[in-house]
mmCIF file with all atom_site columns, C-alpha atoms in Angstrom:
data_model
loop_
_atom_site.group_PDB
_atom_site.id
_atom_site.type_symbol
_atom_site.label_atom_id
_atom_site.label_alt_id
_atom_site.label_comp_id
_atom_site.label_asym_id
_atom_site.label_entity_id
_atom_site.label_seq_id
_atom_site.pdbx_PDB_ins_code
_atom_site.Cartn_x
_atom_site.Cartn_y
_atom_site.Cartn_z
_atom_site.occupancy
_atom_site.B_iso_or_equiv
_atom_site.pdbx_formal_charge
_atom_site.auth_seq_id
_atom_site.auth_comp_id
_atom_site.auth_asym_id
_atom_site.auth_atom_id
_atom_site.pdbx_PDB_model_num
ATOM 1   C CA . UNK A 1 1   ? 69.269  112.102 62.316 1.00 0.00 ? 1010 UNK A CA 1
ATOM 2   C CA . UNK A 1 2   ? 67.163  110.899 65.161 1.00 0.00 ? 1011 UNK A CA 1
ATOM 3   C CA . UNK A 1 3   ? 67.597  107.640 66.924 1.00 0.00 ? 1012 UNK A CA 1
ATOM 4   C CA . UNK A 1 4   ? 64.971  105.075 67.826 1.00 0.00 ? 1013 UNK A CA 1
ATOM 5   C CA . UNK A 1 5   ? 64.437  104.175 71.484 1.00 0.00 ? 1014 UNK A CA 1
ATOM 6   C CA . UNK A 1 6   ? 66.432  100.967 70.998 1.00 0.00 ? 1015 UNK A CA 1
ATOM 7   C CA . UNK A 1 7   ? 69.229  102.810 69.270 1.00 0.00 ? 1016 UNK A CA 1
ATOM 8   C CA . UNK A 1 8   ? 69.375  105.452 72.017 1.00 0.00 ? 1017 UNK A CA 1
ATOM 9   C CA . UNK A 1 9   ? 69.561  102.724 74.628 1.00 0.00 ? 1018 UNK A CA 1
ATOM 10  C CA . UNK A 1 10  ? 72.520  101.104 72.806 1.00 0.00 ? 1019 UNK A CA 1
ATOM 11  C CA . UNK A 1 11  ? 74.275  104.544 72.539 1.00 0.00 ? 1020 UNK A CA 1
ATOM 12  C CA . UNK A 1 12  ? 73.756  105.107 76.280 1.00 0.00 ? 1021 UNK A CA 1
ATOM 13  C CA . UNK A 1 13  ? 75.130  101.589 77.128 1.00 0.00 ? 1022 UNK A CA 1
ATOM 14  C CA . UNK A 1 14  ? 78.212  102.064 74.972 1.00 0.00 ? 1023 UNK A CA 1
ATOM 15  C CA . UNK A 1 15  ? 79.056  105.634 75.978 1.00 0.00 ? 1024 UNK A CA 1
ATOM 16  C CA . UNK A 1 16  ? 78.748  104.739 79.677 1.00 0.00 ? 1025 UNK A CA 1
ATOM 17  C CA . UNK A 1 17  ? 81.446  102.121 79.042 1.00 0.00 ? 1026 UNK A CA 1
ATOM 18  C CA . UNK A 1 18  ? 83.696  104.714 77.373 1.00 0.00 ? 1027 UNK A CA 1
ATOM 19  C CA . UNK A 1 19  ? 83.001  104.406 73.666 1.00 0.00 ? 1028 UNK A CA 1
ATOM 20  C CA . UNK A 1 20  ? 82.918  107.929 72.019 1.00 0.00 ? 1029 UNK A CA 1
ATOM 21  C CA . UNK A 1 21  ? 79.350  109.012 71.253 1.00 0.00 ? 1030 UNK A CA 1
ATOM 22  C CA . UNK A 1 22  ? 79.955  109.269 67.461 1.00 0.00 ? 1031 UNK A CA 1
ATOM 23  C CA . UNK A 1 23  ? 81.168  105.683 67.379 1.00 0.00 ? 1032 UNK A CA 1
ATOM 24  C CA . UNK A 1 24  ? 78.297  104.549 69.585 1.00 0.00 ? 1033 UNK A CA 1
ATOM 25  C CA . UNK A 1 25  ? 75.744  106.156 67.255 1.00 0.00 ? 1034 UNK A CA 1
ATOM 26  C CA . UNK A 1 26  ? 77.439  104.422 64.258 1.00 0.00 ? 1035 UNK A CA 1
ATOM 27  C CA . UNK A 1 27  ? 77.064  101.079 66.083 1.00 0.00 ? 1036 UNK A CA 1
ATOM 28  C CA . UNK A 1 28  ? 73.471  101.634 66.952 1.00 0.00 ? 1037 UNK A CA 1
ATOM 29  C CA . UNK A 1 29  ? 72.501  102.627 63.467 1.00 0.00 ? 1038 UNK A CA 1
ATOM 30  C CA . UNK A 1 30  ? 74.472  99.664  61.935 1.00 0.00 ? 1039 UNK A CA 1
ATOM 31  C CA . UNK A 1 31  ? 72.734  97.218  64.272 1.00 0.00 ? 1040 UNK A CA 1
ATOM 32  C CA . UNK A 1 32  ? 69.350  98.512  62.963 1.00 0.00 ? 1041 UNK A CA 1
ATOM 33  C CA . UNK A 1 33  ? 70.434  98.489  59.350 1.00 0.00 ? 1042 UNK A CA 1
ATOM 34  C CA . UNK A 1 34  ? 72.262  95.111  59.354 1.00 0.00 ? 1043 UNK A CA 1
ATOM 35  C CA . UNK A 1 35  ? 75.333  94.137  57.327 1.00 0.00 ? 1044 UNK A CA 1
ATOM 36  C CA . UNK A 1 36  ? 75.924  95.770  53.970 1.00 0.00 ? 1045 UNK A CA 1
ATOM 37  C CA . UNK A 1 37  ? 78.377  93.585  52.057 1.00 0.00 ? 1046 UNK A CA 1
ATOM 38  C CA . UNK A 1 38  ? 80.224  95.304  49.220 1.00 0.00 ? 1047 UNK A CA 1
ATOM 39  C CA . UNK A 1 39  ? 83.421  93.921  47.825 1.00 0.00 ? 1048 UNK A CA 1
ATOM 40  C CA . UNK A 1 40  ? 85.876  91.586  49.617 1.00 0.00 ? 1049 UNK A CA 1
ATOM 41  C CA . UNK A 1 41  ? 85.500  90.840  53.373 1.00 0.00 ? 1050 UNK A CA 1
ATOM 42  C CA . UNK A 1 42  ? 87.832  92.436  55.742 1.00 0.00 ? 1051 UNK A CA 1
ATOM 43  C CA . UNK A 1 43  ? 90.171  90.162  57.727 1.00 0.00 ? 1052 UNK A CA 1
ATOM 44  C CA . UNK A 1 44  ? 91.642  91.479  60.943 1.00 0.00 ? 1053 UNK A CA 1
ATOM 45  C CA . UNK A 1 45  ? 94.479  90.059  63.079 1.00 0.00 ? 1054 UNK A CA 1
ATOM 46  C CA . UNK A 1 46  ? 94.944  91.405  66.601 1.00 0.00 ? 1055 UNK A CA 1
ATOM 47  C CA . UNK A 1 47  ? 97.455  90.759  69.297 1.00 0.00 ? 1056 UNK A CA 1
ATOM 48  C CA . UNK A 1 48  ? 97.188  92.030  72.819 1.00 0.00 ? 1057 UNK A CA 1
ATOM 49  C CA . UNK A 1 49  ? 99.896  91.483  75.390 1.00 0.00 ? 1058 UNK A CA 1
ATOM 50  C CA . UNK A 1 50  ? 98.756  89.998  78.720 1.00 0.00 ? 1059 UNK A CA 1
ATOM 51  C CA . UNK A 1 51  ? 99.897  92.310  81.542 1.00 0.00 ? 1060 UNK A CA 1
ATOM 52  C CA . UNK A 1 52  ? 102.127 90.917  84.309 1.00 0.00 ? 1061 UNK A CA 1
ATOM 53  C CA . UNK A 1 53  ? 99.964  89.830  87.235 1.00 0.00 ? 1062 UNK A CA 1
ATOM 54  C CA . UNK A 1 54  ? 96.837  89.644  85.086 1.00 0.00 ? 1063 UNK A CA 1
ATOM 55  C CA . UNK A 1 55  ? 94.008  87.477  86.312 1.00 0.00 ? 1064 UNK A CA 1
ATOM 56  C CA . UNK A 1 56  ? 94.101  84.833  83.559 1.00 0.00 ? 1065 UNK A CA 1
ATOM 57  C CA . UNK A 1 57  ? 90.880  83.156  84.666 1.00 0.00 ? 1066 UNK A CA 1
ATOM 58  C CA . UNK A 1 58  ? 89.005  86.532  84.455 1.00 0.00 ? 1067 UNK A CA 1
ATOM 59  C CA . UNK A 1 59  ? 90.693  87.293  81.082 1.00 0.00 ? 1068 UNK A CA 1
ATOM 60  C CA . UNK A 1 60  ? 89.673  83.820  79.779 1.00 0.00 ? 1069 UNK A CA 1
ATOM 61  C CA . UNK A 1 61  ? 86.080  84.376  80.874 1.00 0.00 ? 1070 UNK A CA 1
ATOM 62  C CA . UNK A 1 62  ? 86.016  87.811  79.222 1.00 0.00 ? 1071 UNK A CA 1
ATOM 63  C CA . UNK A 1 63  ? 87.446  86.468  76.010 1.00 0.00 ? 1072 UNK A CA 1
ATOM 64  C CA . UNK A 1 64  ? 84.901  83.672  75.875 1.00 0.00 ? 1073 UNK A CA 1
ATOM 65  C CA . UNK A 1 65  ? 82.126  86.261  76.367 1.00 0.00 ? 1074 UNK A CA 1
ATOM 66  C CA . UNK A 1 66  ? 83.617  88.497  73.718 1.00 0.00 ? 1075 UNK A CA 1
ATOM 67  C CA . UNK A 1 67  ? 84.003  85.604  71.324 1.00 0.00 ? 1076 UNK A CA 1
ATOM 68  C CA . UNK A 1 68  ? 80.404  84.405  71.795 1.00 0.00 ? 1077 UNK A CA 1
ATOM 69  C CA . UNK A 1 69  ? 79.122  87.990  71.135 1.00 0.00 ? 1078 UNK A CA 1
ATOM 70  C CA . UNK A 1 70  ? 81.422  88.355  68.136 1.00 0.00 ? 1079 UNK A CA 1
ATOM 71  C CA . UNK A 1 71  ? 80.306  85.073  66.605 1.00 0.00 ? 1080 UNK A CA 1
ATOM 72  C CA . UNK A 1 72  ? 76.649  86.041  67.046 1.00 0.00 ? 1081 UNK A CA 1
ATOM 73  C CA . UNK A 1 73  ? 77.029  89.543  65.488 1.00 0.00 ? 1082 UNK A CA 1
ATOM 74  C CA . UNK A 1 74  ? 75.437  89.770  62.026 1.00 0.00 ? 1083 UNK A CA 1
ATOM 75  C CA . UNK A 1 75  ? 78.118  90.176  59.326 1.00 0.00 ? 1084 UNK A CA 1
ATOM 76  C CA . UNK A 1 76  ? 80.792  88.322  61.300 1.00 0.00 ? 1085 UNK A CA 1
ATOM 77  C CA . UNK A 1 77  ? 82.023  85.606  58.856 1.00 0.00 ? 1086 UNK A CA 1
ATOM 78  C CA . UNK A 1 78  ? 84.406  83.965  61.326 1.00 0.00 ? 1087 UNK A CA 1
ATOM 79  C CA . UNK A 1 79  ? 86.383  84.574  64.460 1.00 0.00 ? 1088 UNK A CA 1
ATOM 80  C CA . UNK A 1 80  ? 88.904  82.749  66.591 1.00 0.00 ? 1089 UNK A CA 1
ATOM 81  C CA . UNK A 1 81  ? 90.739  83.714  69.796 1.00 0.00 ? 1090 UNK A CA 1
ATOM 82  C CA . UNK A 1 82  ? 93.619  82.171  71.809 1.00 0.00 ? 1091 UNK A CA 1
ATOM 83  C CA . UNK A 1 83  ? 95.473  83.120  75.028 1.00 0.00 ? 1092 UNK A CA 1
ATOM 84  C CA . UNK A 1 84  ? 99.007  81.643  75.009 1.00 0.00 ? 1093 UNK A CA 1
ATOM 85  C CA . UNK A 1 85  ? 102.598 82.652  75.577 1.00 0.00 ? 1094 UNK A CA 1
ATOM 86  C CA . UNK A 1 86  ? 101.662 85.946  77.217 1.00 0.00 ? 1095 UNK A CA 1
ATOM 87  C CA . UNK A 1 87  ? 99.347  87.067  74.431 1.00 0.00 ? 1096 UNK A CA 1
ATOM 88  C CA . UNK A 1 88  ? 95.723  87.215  73.412 1.00 0.00 ? 1097 UNK A CA 1
ATOM 89  C CA . UNK A 1 89  ? 95.528  86.523  69.674 1.00 0.00 ? 1098 UNK A CA 1
ATOM 90  C CA . UNK A 1 90  ? 92.425  87.439  67.676 1.00 0.00 ? 1099 UNK A CA 1
ATOM 91  C CA . UNK A 1 91  ? 91.319  86.659  64.122 1.00 0.00 ? 1100 UNK A CA 1
ATOM 92  C CA . UNK A 1 92  ? 88.070  88.171  62.841 1.00 0.00 ? 1101 UNK A CA 1
ATOM 93  C CA . UNK A 1 93  ? 86.469  88.388  59.330 1.00 0.00 ? 1102 UNK A CA 1
ATOM 94  C CA . UNK A 1 94  ? 83.763  90.909  58.567 1.00 0.00 ? 1103 UNK A CA 1
ATOM 95  C CA . UNK A 1 95  ? 81.567  90.989  55.531 1.00 0.00 ? 1104 UNK A CA 1
ATOM 96  C CA . UNK A 1 96  ? 81.175  94.776  55.516 1.00 0.00 ? 1105 UNK A CA 1
ATOM 97  C CA . UNK A 1 97  ? 81.764  98.110  57.160 1.00 0.00 ? 1106 UNK A CA 1
ATOM 98  C CA . UNK A 1 98  ? 78.450  97.845  58.916 1.00 0.00 ? 1107 UNK A CA 1
ATOM 99  C CA . UNK A 1 99  ? 79.550  94.414  60.275 1.00 0.00 ? 1108 UNK A CA 1
ATOM 100 C CA . UNK A 1 100 ? 82.442  96.139  62.052 1.00 0.00 ? 1109 UNK A CA 1
ATOM 101 C CA . UNK A 1 101 ? 80.126  98.654  63.679 1.00 0.00 ? 1110 UNK A CA 1
ATOM 102 C CA . UNK A 1 102 ? 77.749  95.851  64.614 1.00 0.00 ? 1111 UNK A CA 1
ATOM 103 C CA . UNK A 1 103 ? 80.636  93.915  66.081 1.00 0.00 ? 1112 UNK A CA 1
ATOM 104 C CA . UNK A 1 104 ? 81.680  96.810  68.259 1.00 0.00 ? 1113 UNK A CA 1
ATOM 105 C CA . UNK A 1 105 ? 78.111  97.401  69.349 1.00 0.00 ? 1114 UNK A CA 1
ATOM 106 C CA . UNK A 1 106 ? 77.822  93.818  70.454 1.00 0.00 ? 1115 UNK A CA 1
ATOM 107 C CA . UNK A 1 107 ? 81.295  93.195  71.816 1.00 0.00 ? 1116 UNK A CA 1
ATOM 108 C CA . UNK A 1 108 ? 82.471  96.463  73.415 1.00 0.00 ? 1117 UNK A CA 1
ATOM 109 C CA . UNK A 1 109 ? 80.953  95.622  76.827 1.00 0.00 ? 1118 UNK A CA 1
ATOM 110 C CA . UNK A 1 110 ? 82.942  92.429  76.934 1.00 0.00 ? 1119 UNK A CA 1
ATOM 111 C CA . UNK A 1 111 ? 86.024  94.129  75.418 1.00 0.00 ? 1120 UNK A CA 1
ATOM 112 C CA . UNK A 1 112 ? 86.131  96.445  78.484 1.00 0.00 ? 1121 UNK A CA 1
ATOM 113 C CA . UNK A 1 113 ? 86.437  93.317  80.690 1.00 0.00 ? 1122 UNK A CA 1
ATOM 114 C CA . UNK A 1 114 ? 89.533  92.333  78.634 1.00 0.00 ? 1123 UNK A CA 1
ATOM 115 C CA . UNK A 1 115 ? 91.287  95.687  78.977 1.00 0.00 ? 1124 UNK A CA 1
ATOM 116 C CA . UNK A 1 116 ? 92.348  95.448  82.649 1.00 0.00 ? 1125 UNK A CA 1
ATOM 117 C CA . UNK A 1 117 ? 94.307  92.312  81.755 1.00 0.00 ? 1126 UNK A CA 1
ATOM 118 C CA . UNK A 1 118 ? 95.880  93.175  78.343 1.00 0.00 ? 1127 UNK A CA 1
ATOM 119 C CA . UNK A 1 119 ? 97.273  96.052  76.333 1.00 0.00 ? 1128 UNK A CA 1
ATOM 120 C CA . UNK A 1 120 ? 96.839  96.388  72.585 1.00 0.00 ? 1129 UNK A CA 1
ATOM 121 C CA . UNK A 1 121 ? 99.953  95.615  70.620 1.00 0.00 ? 1130 UNK A CA 1
ATOM 122 C CA . UNK A 1 122 ? 99.138  94.834  66.957 1.00 0.00 ? 1131 UNK A CA 1
ATOM 123 C CA . UNK A 1 123 ? 96.205  95.211  64.536 1.00 0.00 ? 1132 UNK A CA 1
ATOM 124 C CA . UNK A 1 124 ? 96.697  94.163  60.911 1.00 0.00 ? 1133 UNK A CA 1
ATOM 125 C CA . UNK A 1 125 ? 94.031  93.836  58.292 1.00 0.00 ? 1134 UNK A CA 1
ATOM 126 C CA . UNK A 1 126 ? 93.323  93.202  54.635 1.00 0.00 ? 1135 UNK A CA 1
ATOM 127 C CA . UNK A 1 127 ? 90.258  94.637  52.994 1.00 0.00 ? 1136 UNK A CA 1
ATOM 128 C CA . UNK A 1 128 ? 88.561  95.538  49.733 1.00 0.00 ? 1137 UNK A CA 1
ATOM 129 C CA . UNK A 1 129 ? 90.736  98.247  48.154 1.00 0.00 ? 1138 UNK A CA 1
ATOM 130 C CA . UNK A 1 130 ? 87.709  100.591 48.024 1.00 0.00 ? 1139 UNK A CA 1
ATOM 131 C CA . UNK A 1 131 ? 87.400  100.406 51.820 1.00 0.00 ? 1140 UNK A CA 1
ATOM 132 C CA . UNK A 1 132 ? 91.101  100.911 52.674 1.00 0.00 ? 1141 UNK A CA 1
ATOM 133 C CA . UNK A 1 133 ? 90.550  104.284 54.353 1.00 0.00 ? 1142 UNK A CA 1
ATOM 134 C CA . UNK A 1 134 ? 87.861  103.059 56.661 1.00 0.00 ? 1143 UNK A CA 1
ATOM 135 C CA . UNK A 1 135 ? 89.726  99.832  57.745 1.00 0.00 ? 1144 UNK A CA 1
ATOM 136 C CA . UNK A 1 136 ? 92.981  101.806 58.198 1.00 0.00 ? 1145 UNK A CA 1
ATOM 137 C CA . UNK A 1 137 ? 91.129  104.124 60.536 1.00 0.00 ? 1146 UNK A CA 1
ATOM 138 C CA . UNK A 1 138 ? 89.734  101.069 62.387 1.00 0.00 ? 1147 UNK A CA 1
ATOM 139 C CA . UNK A 1 139 ? 93.203  99.576  62.858 1.00 0.00 ? 1148 UNK A CA 1
ATOM 140 C CA . UNK A 1 140 ? 94.542  102.976 64.099 1.00 0.00 ? 1149 UNK A CA 1
ATOM 141 C CA . UNK A 1 141 ? 91.715  103.706 66.506 1.00 0.00 ? 1150 UNK A CA 1
ATOM 142 C CA . UNK A 1 142 ? 92.380  101.059 69.190 1.00 0.00 ? 1151 UNK A CA 1
ATOM 143 C CA . UNK A 1 143 ? 95.813  102.202 70.401 1.00 0.00 ? 1152 UNK A CA 1
ATOM 144 C CA . UNK A 1 144 ? 97.907  99.419  68.888 1.00 0.00 ? 1153 UNK A CA 1
ATOM 145 C CA . UNK A 1 145 ? 101.608 99.976  68.653 1.00 0.00 ? 1154 UNK A CA 1
ATOM 146 C CA . UNK A 1 146 ? 101.542 98.497  65.153 1.00 0.00 ? 1155 UNK A CA 1
ATOM 147 C CA . UNK A 1 147 ? 98.459  99.181  63.117 1.00 0.00 ? 1156 UNK A CA 1
ATOM 148 C CA . UNK A 1 148 ? 98.347  98.566  59.359 1.00 0.00 ? 1157 UNK A CA 1
ATOM 149 C CA . UNK A 1 149 ? 95.827  97.773  56.737 1.00 0.00 ? 1158 UNK A CA 1
ATOM 150 C CA . UNK A 1 150 ? 96.483  96.453  53.211 1.00 0.00 ? 1159 UNK A CA 1
ATOM 151 C CA . UNK A 1 151 ? 94.300  96.175  50.117 1.00 0.00 ? 1160 UNK A CA 1
ATOM 152 C CA . UNK A 1 152 ? 93.329  92.628  49.356 1.00 0.00 ? 1161 UNK A CA 1
ATOM 153 C CA . UNK A 1 153 ? 94.236  91.244  46.018 1.00 0.00 ? 1162 UNK A CA 1
#
């Protein structure tokens, strides 16, 4: 499957930042296609531990950039972030699988600015039961010590 010039530019941007090429292609294609809601939205909770000696001002700026890009990503139904008590806490709700790929395509550059200051600890999600395999893979792909996904009722 060939990529448009815009899609190839996005793949290049994301892979230069360290995202695997297969994931970058999925992001670029999803950005072109847009969200594809089917079933219940996925809700994701994440916790990253702030590293000792972290530059909290730089972390705060990176989280604000990440949050703005996340909120603007098509298919993002809601997001909220906080830095307190040695942790970055994240809540995000996606209307579809494509919305997750779009989110990564929009937010990964800012996420790389968060990584020097935090390490992933927990990713928990609920999702439409028909999408459990996908969202379980998502939760397990970011290096969290605890990563679990549950079917929404």
